[in-house]
Short mmCIF file of C-alpha atoms in Angstrom, two decimals:
data_model
loop_
_atom_site.label_atom_id
_atom_site.label_comp_id
_atom_site.label_asym_id
_atom_site.label_seq_id
_atom_site.Cartn_x
_atom_site.Cartn_y
_atom_site.Cartn_z
CA UNK A 561 42.94 -3.80 -35.87
CA UNK A 562 44.38 -7.01 -34.02
CA UNK A 563 48.11 -6.91 -32.69
CA UNK A 564 48.19 -11.12 -33.23
CA UNK A 565 45.72 -13.68 -33.51
CA UNK A 566 46.64 -17.24 -31.53
CA UNK A 567 45.51 -20.59 -32.60
CA UNK A 568 46.22 -24.15 -31.37
CA UNK A 569 47.22 -26.82 -33.38
CA UNK A 570 47.84 -30.69 -32.40
CA UNK A 571 51.23 -30.76 -34.39
CA UNK A 572 53.52 -28.04 -34.28
CA UNK A 573 56.20 -29.55 -36.53
CA UNK A 574 54.08 -30.04 -39.53
CA UNK A 575 52.21 -26.82 -38.75
CA UNK A 576 55.78 -25.18 -39.45
CA UNK A 577 56.27 -26.57 -42.71
CA UNK A 578 52.43 -25.49 -43.58
CA UNK A 579 52.63 -22.26 -42.64
CA UNK A 580 56.05 -21.73 -43.79
CA UNK A 581 55.29 -22.62 -47.40
CA UNK A 582 51.73 -20.80 -47.26
CA UNK A 583 53.02 -17.83 -45.63
CA UNK A 584 56.32 -16.97 -47.20
CA UNK A 585 55.02 -16.23 -50.67
CA UNK A 586 53.17 -13.43 -48.86
CA UNK A 587 56.05 -11.85 -46.88
CA UNK A 588 55.60 -13.85 -43.44
CA UNK A 589 58.49 -15.64 -41.85
CA UNK A 590 58.80 -17.79 -38.67
CA UNK A 591 60.57 -14.48 -36.22
CA UNK A 592 59.83 -16.74 -32.85
CA UNK A 593 59.74 -20.49 -32.62
CA UNK A 594 60.22 -23.11 -29.37
CA UNK A 595 59.58 -26.51 -29.33
CA UNK A 596 55.78 -26.03 -28.90
CA UNK A 597 55.38 -22.20 -30.21
CA UNK A 598 55.09 -20.51 -33.84
CA UNK A 599 55.27 -16.26 -34.10
CA UNK A 600 54.55 -15.27 -37.80
CA UNK A 601 55.22 -11.57 -38.98
CA UNK A 602 56.23 -9.84 -41.81
CA UNK A 603 59.68 -8.62 -41.05
CA UNK A 604 60.07 -6.00 -43.72
CA UNK A 605 57.10 -4.16 -41.69
CA UNK A 606 58.02 -4.63 -38.27
CA UNK A 607 60.68 -7.18 -37.63
CA UNK A 608 60.27 -9.45 -34.29
CA UNK A 609 56.59 -8.46 -34.35
CA UNK A 610 54.39 -11.63 -34.33
CA UNK A 611 50.80 -10.85 -36.29
CA UNK A 612 49.98 -15.38 -35.87
CA UNK A 613 50.91 -17.67 -33.25
CA UNK A 614 50.65 -20.98 -34.00
CA UNK A 615 50.79 -23.22 -30.49
CA UNK A 616 50.88 -26.64 -29.88
CA UNK A 617 47.64 -27.63 -27.94
CA UNK A 618 46.29 -30.48 -26.11
CA UNK A 619 42.88 -29.40 -27.48
CA UNK A 620 42.56 -27.69 -30.60
CA UNK A 621 39.57 -25.82 -31.60
CA UNK A 622 37.53 -29.03 -33.78
CA UNK A 623 37.50 -27.65 -37.17
CA UNK A 624 34.11 -26.47 -38.73
CA UNK A 625 33.61 -25.55 -42.01
CA UNK A 626 30.30 -24.11 -41.06
CA UNK A 627 31.46 -21.90 -38.28
CA UNK A 628 32.37 -18.91 -40.65
CA UNK A 629 35.58 -18.53 -39.35
CA UNK A 630 38.64 -17.91 -41.44
CA UNK A 631 41.65 -15.52 -41.42
CA UNK A 632 42.36 -13.67 -44.70
CA UNK A 633 46.13 -12.54 -45.30
CA UNK A 634 47.11 -9.52 -47.24
CA UNK A 635 49.24 -10.70 -50.35
CA UNK A 636 51.10 -8.14 -52.38
CA UNK A 637 50.87 -9.75 -55.61
CA UNK A 638 48.55 -12.03 -57.39
CA UNK A 639 51.50 -14.32 -57.52
CA UNK A 640 51.67 -14.86 -54.55
CA UNK A 641 48.37 -15.61 -53.45
CA UNK A 642 48.78 -18.40 -56.05
CA UNK A 643 52.40 -19.17 -54.66
CA UNK A 644 50.34 -19.08 -51.17
CA UNK A 645 47.87 -21.71 -52.53
CA UNK A 646 50.25 -23.77 -53.88
CA UNK A 647 52.61 -24.07 -50.81
CA UNK A 648 49.58 -24.74 -48.92
CA UNK A 649 48.67 -27.94 -50.27
CA UNK A 650 52.05 -28.94 -50.97
CA UNK A 651 52.42 -29.30 -47.30
CA UNK A 652 49.21 -30.75 -46.24
CA UNK A 653 46.61 -28.16 -46.69
CA UNK A 654 43.45 -29.05 -49.06
CA UNK A 655 41.65 -26.50 -51.90
CA UNK A 656 39.01 -24.61 -50.58
CA UNK A 657 39.45 -22.41 -53.60
CA UNK A 658 41.65 -22.41 -56.33
CA UNK A 659 43.42 -18.69 -56.94
CA UNK A 660 41.25 -16.52 -59.24
CA UNK A 661 39.34 -13.43 -59.43
CA UNK A 662 36.13 -13.32 -57.10
CA UNK A 663 33.79 -10.93 -58.89
CA UNK A 664 31.07 -10.98 -56.48
CA UNK A 665 33.66 -9.59 -53.64
CA UNK A 666 34.99 -7.22 -55.48
CA UNK A 667 36.38 -6.10 -59.26
CA UNK A 668 39.90 -6.23 -58.09
CA UNK A 669 39.49 -9.36 -55.81
CA UNK A 670 41.86 -11.97 -56.23
CA UNK A 671 41.90 -14.95 -53.84
CA UNK A 672 42.72 -18.34 -52.87
CA UNK A 673 41.10 -20.53 -50.15
CA UNK A 674 42.77 -23.25 -48.20
CA UNK A 675 42.40 -25.27 -44.82
CA UNK A 676 45.48 -26.14 -42.72
CA UNK A 677 46.16 -29.57 -41.35
CA UNK A 678 43.65 -28.70 -37.98
CA UNK A 679 41.06 -27.19 -40.16
CA UNK A 680 41.95 -23.52 -40.01
CA UNK A 681 40.23 -22.24 -43.33
CA UNK A 682 42.82 -19.69 -44.83
CA UNK A 683 42.56 -16.94 -47.28
CA UNK A 684 45.33 -14.76 -49.53
CA UNK A 685 44.22 -11.71 -51.30
CA UNK A 686 45.17 -9.37 -53.50
CA UNK A 687 43.28 -6.31 -54.22
CA UNK A 688 45.97 -4.87 -57.08
CA UNK A 689 44.83 -4.88 -60.73
CA UNK A 690 46.35 -6.71 -62.88
#
């Protein structure tokens, strides 16, 4: 299990809008912030613990859709998966898979996929039965 992941972005202000909108429905909030850094965590699980650092970087990793890199966030409900996707698209992300069942991943694998403004591929997943 990871303690946290850090990513580099070009514009931390735009990233804050994006990640607030996309991760908020999943229970994540920005628990740490400085002019060039954001820390997201789940308050209900561990107040002030950061699971995702979003840091302004001079040379973020170039987006590469064929790299296989993506980050999957646990979603508490199917509705939160839908809200993740809508928030991501509303705040500058792009669609990489609409909310829905993914039977090839499992019977109750409900997920949505988006790409953030810097090209990071993200997924929200809920395994609860409808």
